[in-house]
Short mmCIF file of C-alpha atoms in Angstrom, two decimals:
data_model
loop_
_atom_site.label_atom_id
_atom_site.label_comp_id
_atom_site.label_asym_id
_atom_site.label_seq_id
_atom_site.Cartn_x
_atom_site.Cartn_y
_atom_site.Cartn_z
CA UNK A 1 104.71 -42.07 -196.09
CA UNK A 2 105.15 -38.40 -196.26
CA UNK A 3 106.59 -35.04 -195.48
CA UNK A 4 104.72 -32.48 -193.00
CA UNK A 5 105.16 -28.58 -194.33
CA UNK A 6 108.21 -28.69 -191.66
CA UNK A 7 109.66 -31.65 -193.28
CA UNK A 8 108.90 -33.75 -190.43
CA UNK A 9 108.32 -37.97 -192.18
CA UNK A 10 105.14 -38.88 -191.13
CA UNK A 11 104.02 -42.74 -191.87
CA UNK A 12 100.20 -42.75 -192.64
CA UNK A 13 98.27 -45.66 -191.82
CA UNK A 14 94.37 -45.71 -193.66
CA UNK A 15 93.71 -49.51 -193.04
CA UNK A 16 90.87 -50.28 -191.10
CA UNK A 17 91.77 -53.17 -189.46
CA UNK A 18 95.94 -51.73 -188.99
CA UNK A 19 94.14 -48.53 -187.84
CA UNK A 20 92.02 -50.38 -185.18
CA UNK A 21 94.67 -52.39 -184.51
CA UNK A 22 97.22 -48.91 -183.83
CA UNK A 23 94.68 -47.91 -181.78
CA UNK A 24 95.06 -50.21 -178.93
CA UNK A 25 98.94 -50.52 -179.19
CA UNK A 26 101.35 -49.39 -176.78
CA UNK A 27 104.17 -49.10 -179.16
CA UNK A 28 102.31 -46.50 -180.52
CA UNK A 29 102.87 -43.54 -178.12
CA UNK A 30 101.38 -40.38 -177.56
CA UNK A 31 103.57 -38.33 -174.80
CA UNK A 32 103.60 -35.02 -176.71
CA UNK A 33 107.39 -34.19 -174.94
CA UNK A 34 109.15 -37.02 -175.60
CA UNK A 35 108.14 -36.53 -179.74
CA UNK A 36 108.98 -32.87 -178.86
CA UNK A 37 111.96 -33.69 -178.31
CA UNK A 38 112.28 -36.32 -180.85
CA UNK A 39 111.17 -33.86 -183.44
CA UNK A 40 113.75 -31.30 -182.54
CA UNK A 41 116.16 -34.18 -183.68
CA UNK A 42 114.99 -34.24 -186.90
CA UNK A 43 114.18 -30.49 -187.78
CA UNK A 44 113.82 -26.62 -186.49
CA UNK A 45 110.50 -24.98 -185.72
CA UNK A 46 108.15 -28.21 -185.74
CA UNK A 47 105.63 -28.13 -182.89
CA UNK A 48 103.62 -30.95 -181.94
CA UNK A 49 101.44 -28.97 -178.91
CA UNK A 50 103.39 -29.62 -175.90
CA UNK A 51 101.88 -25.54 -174.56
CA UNK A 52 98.88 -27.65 -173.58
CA UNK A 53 99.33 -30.84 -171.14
CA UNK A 54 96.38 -33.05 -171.42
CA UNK A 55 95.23 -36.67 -171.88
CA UNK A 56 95.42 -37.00 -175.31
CA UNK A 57 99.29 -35.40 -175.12
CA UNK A 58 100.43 -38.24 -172.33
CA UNK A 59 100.67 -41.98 -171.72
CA UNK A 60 100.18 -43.95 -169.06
CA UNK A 61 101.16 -43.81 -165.98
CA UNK A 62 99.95 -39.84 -166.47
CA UNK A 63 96.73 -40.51 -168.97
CA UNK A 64 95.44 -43.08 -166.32
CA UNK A 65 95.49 -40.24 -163.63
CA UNK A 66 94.29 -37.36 -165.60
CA UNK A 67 91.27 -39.80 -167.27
CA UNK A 68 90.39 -40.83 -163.74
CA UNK A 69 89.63 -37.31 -162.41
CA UNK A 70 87.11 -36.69 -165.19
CA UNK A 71 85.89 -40.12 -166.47
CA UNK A 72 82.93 -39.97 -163.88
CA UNK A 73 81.56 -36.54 -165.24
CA UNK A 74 81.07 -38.68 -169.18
CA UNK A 75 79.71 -42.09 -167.89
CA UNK A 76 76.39 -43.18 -169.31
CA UNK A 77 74.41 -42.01 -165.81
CA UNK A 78 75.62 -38.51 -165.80
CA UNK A 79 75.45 -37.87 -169.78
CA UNK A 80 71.51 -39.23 -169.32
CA UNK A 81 70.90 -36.91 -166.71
CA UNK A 82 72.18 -34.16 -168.86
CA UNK A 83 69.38 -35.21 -171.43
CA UNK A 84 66.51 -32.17 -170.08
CA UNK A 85 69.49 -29.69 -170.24
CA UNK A 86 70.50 -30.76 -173.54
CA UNK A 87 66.95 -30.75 -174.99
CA UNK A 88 66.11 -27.30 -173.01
CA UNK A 89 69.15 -25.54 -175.28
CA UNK A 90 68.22 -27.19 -178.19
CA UNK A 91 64.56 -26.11 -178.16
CA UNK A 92 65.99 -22.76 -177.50
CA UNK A 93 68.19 -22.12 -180.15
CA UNK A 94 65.22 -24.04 -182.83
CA UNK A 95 63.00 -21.00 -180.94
CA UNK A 96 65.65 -18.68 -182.22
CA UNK A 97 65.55 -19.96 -185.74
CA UNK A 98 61.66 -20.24 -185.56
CA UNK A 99 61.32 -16.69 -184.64
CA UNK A 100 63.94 -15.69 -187.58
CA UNK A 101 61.76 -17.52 -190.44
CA UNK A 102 59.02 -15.86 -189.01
CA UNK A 103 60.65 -12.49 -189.33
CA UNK A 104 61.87 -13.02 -192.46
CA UNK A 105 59.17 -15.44 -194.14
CA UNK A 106 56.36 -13.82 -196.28
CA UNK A 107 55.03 -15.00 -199.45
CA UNK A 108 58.05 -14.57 -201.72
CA UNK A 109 60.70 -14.56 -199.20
CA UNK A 110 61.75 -17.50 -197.01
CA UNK A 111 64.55 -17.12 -194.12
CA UNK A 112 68.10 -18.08 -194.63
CA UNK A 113 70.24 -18.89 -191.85
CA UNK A 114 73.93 -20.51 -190.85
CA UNK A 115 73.08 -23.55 -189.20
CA UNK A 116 76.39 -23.54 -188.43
CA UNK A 117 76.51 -20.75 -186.32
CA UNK A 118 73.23 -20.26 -185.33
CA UNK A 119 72.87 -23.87 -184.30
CA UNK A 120 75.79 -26.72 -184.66
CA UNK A 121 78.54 -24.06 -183.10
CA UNK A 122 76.22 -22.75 -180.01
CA UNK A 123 74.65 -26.32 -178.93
CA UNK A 124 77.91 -28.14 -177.78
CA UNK A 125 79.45 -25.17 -176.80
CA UNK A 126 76.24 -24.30 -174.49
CA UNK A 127 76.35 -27.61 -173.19
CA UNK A 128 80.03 -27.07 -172.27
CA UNK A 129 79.46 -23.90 -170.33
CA UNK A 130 76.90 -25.80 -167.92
CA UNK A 131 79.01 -28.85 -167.59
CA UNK A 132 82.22 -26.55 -166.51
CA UNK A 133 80.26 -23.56 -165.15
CA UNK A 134 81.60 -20.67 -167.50
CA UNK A 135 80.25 -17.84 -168.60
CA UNK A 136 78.23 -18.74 -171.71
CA UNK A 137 78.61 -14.78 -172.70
CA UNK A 138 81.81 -15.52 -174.35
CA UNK A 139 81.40 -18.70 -176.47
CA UNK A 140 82.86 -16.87 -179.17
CA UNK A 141 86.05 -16.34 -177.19
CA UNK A 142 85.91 -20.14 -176.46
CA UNK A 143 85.72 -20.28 -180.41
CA UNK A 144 88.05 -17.91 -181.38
CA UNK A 145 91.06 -20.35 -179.31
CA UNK A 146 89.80 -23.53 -180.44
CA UNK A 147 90.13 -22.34 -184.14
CA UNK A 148 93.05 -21.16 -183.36
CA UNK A 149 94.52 -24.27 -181.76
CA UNK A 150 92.91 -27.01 -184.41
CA UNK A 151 93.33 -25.12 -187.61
CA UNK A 152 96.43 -22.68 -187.53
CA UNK A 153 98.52 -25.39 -187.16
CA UNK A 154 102.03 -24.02 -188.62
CA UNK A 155 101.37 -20.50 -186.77
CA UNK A 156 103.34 -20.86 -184.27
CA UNK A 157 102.54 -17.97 -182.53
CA UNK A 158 98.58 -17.41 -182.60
CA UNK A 159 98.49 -20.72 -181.02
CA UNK A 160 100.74 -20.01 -178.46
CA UNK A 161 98.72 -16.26 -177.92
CA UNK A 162 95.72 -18.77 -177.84
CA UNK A 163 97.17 -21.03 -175.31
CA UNK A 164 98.16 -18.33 -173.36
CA UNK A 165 95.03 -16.24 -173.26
CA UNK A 166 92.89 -19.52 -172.39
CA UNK A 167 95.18 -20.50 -169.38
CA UNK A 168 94.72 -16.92 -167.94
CA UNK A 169 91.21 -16.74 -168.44
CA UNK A 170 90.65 -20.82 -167.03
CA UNK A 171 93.05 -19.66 -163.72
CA UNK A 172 91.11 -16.30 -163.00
CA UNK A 173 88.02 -17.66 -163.25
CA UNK A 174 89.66 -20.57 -160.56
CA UNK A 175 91.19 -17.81 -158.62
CA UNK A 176 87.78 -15.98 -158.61
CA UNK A 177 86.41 -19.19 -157.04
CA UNK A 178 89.02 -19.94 -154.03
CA UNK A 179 88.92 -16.43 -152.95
CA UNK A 180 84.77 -16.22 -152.62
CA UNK A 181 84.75 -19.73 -151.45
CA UNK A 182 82.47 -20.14 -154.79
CA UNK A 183 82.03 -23.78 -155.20
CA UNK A 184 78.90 -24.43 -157.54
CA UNK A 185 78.32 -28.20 -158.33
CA UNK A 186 80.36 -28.53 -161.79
CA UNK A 187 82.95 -30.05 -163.58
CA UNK A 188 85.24 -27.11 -162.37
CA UNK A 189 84.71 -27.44 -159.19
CA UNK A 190 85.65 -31.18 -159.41
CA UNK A 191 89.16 -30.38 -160.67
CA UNK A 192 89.10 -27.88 -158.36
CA UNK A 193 88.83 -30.35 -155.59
CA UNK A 194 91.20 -32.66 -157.78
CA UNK A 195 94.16 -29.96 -156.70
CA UNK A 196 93.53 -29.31 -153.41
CA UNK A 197 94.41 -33.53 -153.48
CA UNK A 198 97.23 -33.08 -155.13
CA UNK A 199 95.55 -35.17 -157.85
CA UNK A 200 96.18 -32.26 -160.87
CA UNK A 201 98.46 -29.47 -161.52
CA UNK A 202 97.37 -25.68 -162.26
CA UNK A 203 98.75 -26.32 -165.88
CA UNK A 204 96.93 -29.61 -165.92
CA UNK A 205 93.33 -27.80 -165.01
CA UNK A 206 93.95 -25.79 -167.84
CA UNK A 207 94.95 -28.47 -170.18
CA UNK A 208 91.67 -30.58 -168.93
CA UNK A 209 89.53 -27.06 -169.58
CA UNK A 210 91.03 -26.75 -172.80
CA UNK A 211 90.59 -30.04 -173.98
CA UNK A 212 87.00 -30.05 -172.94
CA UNK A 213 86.49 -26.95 -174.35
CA UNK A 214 87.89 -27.67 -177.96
CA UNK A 215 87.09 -31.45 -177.89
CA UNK A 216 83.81 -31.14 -176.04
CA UNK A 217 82.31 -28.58 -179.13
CA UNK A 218 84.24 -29.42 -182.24
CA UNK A 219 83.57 -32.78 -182.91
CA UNK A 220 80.13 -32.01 -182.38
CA UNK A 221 79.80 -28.86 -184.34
CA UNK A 222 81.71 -31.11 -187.50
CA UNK A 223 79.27 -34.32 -186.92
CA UNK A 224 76.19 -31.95 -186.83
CA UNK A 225 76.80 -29.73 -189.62
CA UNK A 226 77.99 -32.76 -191.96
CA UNK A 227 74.96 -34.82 -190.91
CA UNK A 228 72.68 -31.58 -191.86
CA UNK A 229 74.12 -31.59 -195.01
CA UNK A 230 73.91 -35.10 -196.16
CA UNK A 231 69.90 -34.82 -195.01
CA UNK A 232 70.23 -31.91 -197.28
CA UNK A 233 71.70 -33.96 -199.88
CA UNK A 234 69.05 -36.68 -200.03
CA UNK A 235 65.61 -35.70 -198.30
CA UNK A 236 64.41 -38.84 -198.72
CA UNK A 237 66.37 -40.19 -195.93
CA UNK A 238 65.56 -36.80 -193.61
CA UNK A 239 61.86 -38.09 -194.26
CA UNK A 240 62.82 -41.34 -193.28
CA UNK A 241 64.02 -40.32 -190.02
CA UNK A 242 61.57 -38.10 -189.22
CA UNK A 243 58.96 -40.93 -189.73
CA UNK A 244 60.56 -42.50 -186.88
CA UNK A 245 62.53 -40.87 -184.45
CA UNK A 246 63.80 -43.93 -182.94
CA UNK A 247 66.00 -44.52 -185.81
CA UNK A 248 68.36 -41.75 -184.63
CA UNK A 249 70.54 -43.39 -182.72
CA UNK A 250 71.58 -45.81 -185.11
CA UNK A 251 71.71 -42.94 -187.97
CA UNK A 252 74.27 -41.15 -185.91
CA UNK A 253 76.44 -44.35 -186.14
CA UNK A 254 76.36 -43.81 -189.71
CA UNK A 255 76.88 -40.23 -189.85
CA UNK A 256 79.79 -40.68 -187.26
CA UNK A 257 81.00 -43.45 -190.26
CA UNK A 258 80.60 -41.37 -193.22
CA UNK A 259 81.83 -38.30 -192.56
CA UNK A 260 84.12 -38.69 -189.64
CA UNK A 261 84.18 -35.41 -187.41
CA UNK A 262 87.99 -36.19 -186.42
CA UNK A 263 89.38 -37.84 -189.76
CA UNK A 264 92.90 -37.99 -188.31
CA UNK A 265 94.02 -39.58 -185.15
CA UNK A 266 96.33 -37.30 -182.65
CA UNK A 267 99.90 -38.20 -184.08
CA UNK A 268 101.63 -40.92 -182.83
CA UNK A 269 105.14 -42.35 -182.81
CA UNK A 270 106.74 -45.88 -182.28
CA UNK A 271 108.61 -46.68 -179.27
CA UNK A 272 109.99 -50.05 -181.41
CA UNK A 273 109.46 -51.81 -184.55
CA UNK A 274 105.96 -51.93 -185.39
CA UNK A 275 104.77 -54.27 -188.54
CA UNK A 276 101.68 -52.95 -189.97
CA UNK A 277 100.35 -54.97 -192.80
CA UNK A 278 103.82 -56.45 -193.82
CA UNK A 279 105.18 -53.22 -193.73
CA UNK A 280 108.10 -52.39 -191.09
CA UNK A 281 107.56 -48.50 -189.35
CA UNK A 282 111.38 -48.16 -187.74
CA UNK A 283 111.35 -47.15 -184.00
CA UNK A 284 111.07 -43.39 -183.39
CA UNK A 285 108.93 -42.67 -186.58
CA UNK A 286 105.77 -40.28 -186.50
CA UNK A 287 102.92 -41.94 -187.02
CA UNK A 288 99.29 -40.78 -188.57
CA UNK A 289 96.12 -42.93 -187.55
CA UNK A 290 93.81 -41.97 -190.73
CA UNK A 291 90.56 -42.58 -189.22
CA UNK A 292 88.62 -41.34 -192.00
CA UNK A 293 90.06 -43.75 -194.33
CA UNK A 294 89.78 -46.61 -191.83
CA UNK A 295 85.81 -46.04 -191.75
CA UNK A 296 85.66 -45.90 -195.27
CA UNK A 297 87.94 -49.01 -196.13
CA UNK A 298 85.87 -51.37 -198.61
CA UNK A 299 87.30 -54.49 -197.08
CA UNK A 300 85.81 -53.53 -193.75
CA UNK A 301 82.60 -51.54 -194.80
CA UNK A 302 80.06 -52.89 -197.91
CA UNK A 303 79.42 -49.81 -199.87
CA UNK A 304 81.46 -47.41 -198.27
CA UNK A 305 81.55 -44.44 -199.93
CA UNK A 306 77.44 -44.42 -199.70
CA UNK A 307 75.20 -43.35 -196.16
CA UNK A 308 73.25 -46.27 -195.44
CA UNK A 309 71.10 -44.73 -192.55
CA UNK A 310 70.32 -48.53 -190.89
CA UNK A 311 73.73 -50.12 -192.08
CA UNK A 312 74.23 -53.68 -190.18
CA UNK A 313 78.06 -53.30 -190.32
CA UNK A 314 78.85 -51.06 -187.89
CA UNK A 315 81.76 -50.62 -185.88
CA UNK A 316 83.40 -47.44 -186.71
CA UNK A 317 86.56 -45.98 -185.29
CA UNK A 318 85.01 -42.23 -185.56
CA UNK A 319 85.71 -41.60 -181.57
CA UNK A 320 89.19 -43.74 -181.86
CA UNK A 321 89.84 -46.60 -179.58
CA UNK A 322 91.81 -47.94 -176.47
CA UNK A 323 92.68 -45.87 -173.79
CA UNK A 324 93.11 -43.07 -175.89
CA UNK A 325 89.17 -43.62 -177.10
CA UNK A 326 87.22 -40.33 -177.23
CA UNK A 327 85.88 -39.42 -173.44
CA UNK A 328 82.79 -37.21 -174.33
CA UNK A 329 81.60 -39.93 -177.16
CA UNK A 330 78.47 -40.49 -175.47
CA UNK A 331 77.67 -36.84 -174.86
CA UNK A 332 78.30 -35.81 -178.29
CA UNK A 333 75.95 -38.77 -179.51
CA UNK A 334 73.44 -37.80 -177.04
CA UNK A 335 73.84 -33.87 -178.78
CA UNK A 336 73.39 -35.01 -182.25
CA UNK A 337 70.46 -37.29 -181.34
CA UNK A 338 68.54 -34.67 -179.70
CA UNK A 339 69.54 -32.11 -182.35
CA UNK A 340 68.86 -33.54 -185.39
CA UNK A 341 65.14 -35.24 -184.06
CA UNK A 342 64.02 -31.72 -182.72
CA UNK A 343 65.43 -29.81 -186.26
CA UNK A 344 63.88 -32.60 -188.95
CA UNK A 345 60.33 -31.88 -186.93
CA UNK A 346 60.73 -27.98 -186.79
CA UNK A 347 61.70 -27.63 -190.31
CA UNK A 348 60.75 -29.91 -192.84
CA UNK A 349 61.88 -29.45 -196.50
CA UNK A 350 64.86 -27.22 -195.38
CA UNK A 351 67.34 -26.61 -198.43
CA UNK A 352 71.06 -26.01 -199.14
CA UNK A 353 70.67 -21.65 -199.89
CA UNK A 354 74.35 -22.31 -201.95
CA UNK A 355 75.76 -24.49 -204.32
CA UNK A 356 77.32 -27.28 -202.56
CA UNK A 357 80.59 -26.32 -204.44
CA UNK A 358 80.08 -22.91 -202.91
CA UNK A 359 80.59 -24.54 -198.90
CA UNK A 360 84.22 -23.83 -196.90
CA UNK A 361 85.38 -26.60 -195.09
CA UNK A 362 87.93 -26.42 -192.31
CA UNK A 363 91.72 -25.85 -192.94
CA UNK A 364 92.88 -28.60 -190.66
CA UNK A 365 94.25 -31.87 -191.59
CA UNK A 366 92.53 -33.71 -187.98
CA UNK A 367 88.94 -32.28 -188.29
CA UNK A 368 86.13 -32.54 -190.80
CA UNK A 369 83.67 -29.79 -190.63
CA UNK A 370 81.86 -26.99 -192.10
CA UNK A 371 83.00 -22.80 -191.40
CA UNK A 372 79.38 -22.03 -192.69
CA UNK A 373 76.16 -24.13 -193.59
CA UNK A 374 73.51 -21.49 -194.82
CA UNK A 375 69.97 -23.20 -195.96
CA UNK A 376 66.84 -22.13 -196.84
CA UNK A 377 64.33 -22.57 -193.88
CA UNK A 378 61.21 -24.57 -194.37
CA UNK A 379 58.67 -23.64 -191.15
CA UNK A 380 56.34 -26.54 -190.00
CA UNK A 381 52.87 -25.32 -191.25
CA UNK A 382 50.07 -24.47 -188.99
CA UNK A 383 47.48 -26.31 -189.37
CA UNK A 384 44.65 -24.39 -191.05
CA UNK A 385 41.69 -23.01 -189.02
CA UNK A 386 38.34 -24.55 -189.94
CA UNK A 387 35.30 -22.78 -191.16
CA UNK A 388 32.82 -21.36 -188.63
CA UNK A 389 35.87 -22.08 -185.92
CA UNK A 390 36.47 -19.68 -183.39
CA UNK A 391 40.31 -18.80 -182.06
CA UNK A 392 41.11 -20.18 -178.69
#
């Protein structure tokens, strides 16, 4: 148990199995104005997010109707199908960092870069732009109110401003679309449709664009810039992988395991008495679903604290679970899977340019990730030209 900054109690639970267990629970809610108002029992100035409605903020019977408008867009046919324009954005940003080592490469020099942002941050956030149809022009707006939502989390006020400015910029762009008749075959356009139903609210378009926005790019950005830096760590692993791309898919499992992008479930609180491993959480407590301790609990995982790249026991609770379970999990697999293949070929023998000591991590108690990953670029060798040969 412990105290937020606004002296809110918060009960922490790190157990695997009471964590998986949470997970599925109904007595442990989610509807982000009924702990509003809960919270405002207990203390001033505490805000728990209710400026944004959205999935993750409601419970049933509200989540099942919001999920059902968008679930379609993430099932495992449509995330295939986005596997060309996935690849085509990640081949162009690797051209970007290709044509930077080349720049900056001689024979005493090698390039330095932020894979960060020049390659973890753009890639999801790319991705999102086709999926909704928005401008990919201002990404860095799109960044600039996700930060500002996940990591300012006792200012008040920039993440209201943030809130604000996002719902004006979601509705002109919708506005913009009605009055042109503009209806391009996108996610937008599908919640679009979803109002003119009366399935969603203009505040709940905005909370869906929002949440896709911040959800559909940081747990990505976190998962790809952590996995970079563990291949960083050991490069006998990175060669491993490269050996055999079809080990990917089960090395993202790991990476999702070790390093959990979200390492703290949305908070929670009970609607009753909850036991949780002989321990008694009273009704109307706040509740924290540590799901970065749960996937490193040594009575669930052998060897926890070390990456096993083909670990047998998997099963980690890195995308949550239930109803509540993560809905662009398979997308932001599919991401990492195509990102980290395509960078381990185009630049083998990369290396950390800073101490490791040196690295910022995000200042937000819910997400694990990087603010910067510079390394040293390694360019794939051409091949050299044999004697006598002439150029093609």
């Amino acid at each position: 148990m412990l105290h937020s900054d606004g002296g809110l109690r918060l009960w922490i639970i790190p157990r695997y199995a009471d964590v998986r267990a949470a997970l599925i629970d109904p007595r442990f809610a989610q509807d982000v104005r009924r702990a509003q108002a809960l919270a405002d029992s207990r203390v001033e100035g505490v805000n728990l997010g209710t400026d944004i409605t959205h999935m993750l903020s409601s419970d049933p019977p509200d989540h099942t109707r919001l999920r059902r408008v968008v679930q379609a867009a993430f099932s495992r046919k449509r995330v295939e199908a986005m596997r060309p324009m996935v690849e085509r954005i990640t081949l162009e940003l690797l051209d970007g960092l290709d044509a930077a080592a080349a720049r900056h490469t001689t024979r005493t020099t090698t390039a330095t870069v932020d894979l960060v942002r020049d390659f973890a941050f753009p890639l999801p956030i790319l991705v999102v732009c086709e999926l909704l149809g928005f401008p990919p022009e201002d990404r860095d707006l799109y960044r600039k109110w996700s930060t500002a939502i996940v990591t300012q989390e006792g200012d008040h006020a920039a993440v209201r401003r943030a809130v604000q400015e996002m719902g004006s910029y979601v509705l002109d762009i919708v506005d913009r679309r009605i009055r042109r008749n503009d209806r391009p075959a996108d996610l937008l356009t599908e919640l679009l449709e979803a109002r003119e139903r009366g399935e969603l609210t203009d505040d709940e378009i905005v909370g869906m664009v929002a949440l896709l926005l911040i959800g559909g790019h940081e747990t990505t950005v976190n998962l790809l810039s952590t996995s970079c830096l563990a291949l960083l760590r050991d490069p006998g692993q990175a060669a491993w992988l490269r050996a055999d791309p079809t080990r990917m898919p089960g090395a993202v499992e790991e990476f999702l395991r070790y390093d959990s992008p979200i390492c703290m479930a949305t908070t929670r609180f009970t609607t009753e008495p909850v036991d949780v491993g002989g321990v008694e959480i009273p009704k109307d407590e706040f509740v924290l679903l540590s799901l970065g301790a749960a996937n490193r609990d040594p009575a669930r995982f052998q060897d926890p604290d070390r990456l096993i790249l083909d670990r047998r026991d998997a099963g980690h609770l890195a995308f949550g679970g239930g109803i509540h379970r993560c809905l662009g999990a398979l997308l932001g697999k599919l991401e990492t899977e195509i990102a980290l293949t395509a960078l381990l070929a185009r630049f083998p023998g990369t290396t950390l340019a800073c101490q490791e000591h040196e690295l910022r991590w995000r200042n937000t108690m819910m997400l694990r990730g990087l603010e910067a990953l510079p390394v040293t670029l390694r360019r794939r060798p051409t091949p050299p030209r044999r004697s006598g040969a002439r150029p093609v």
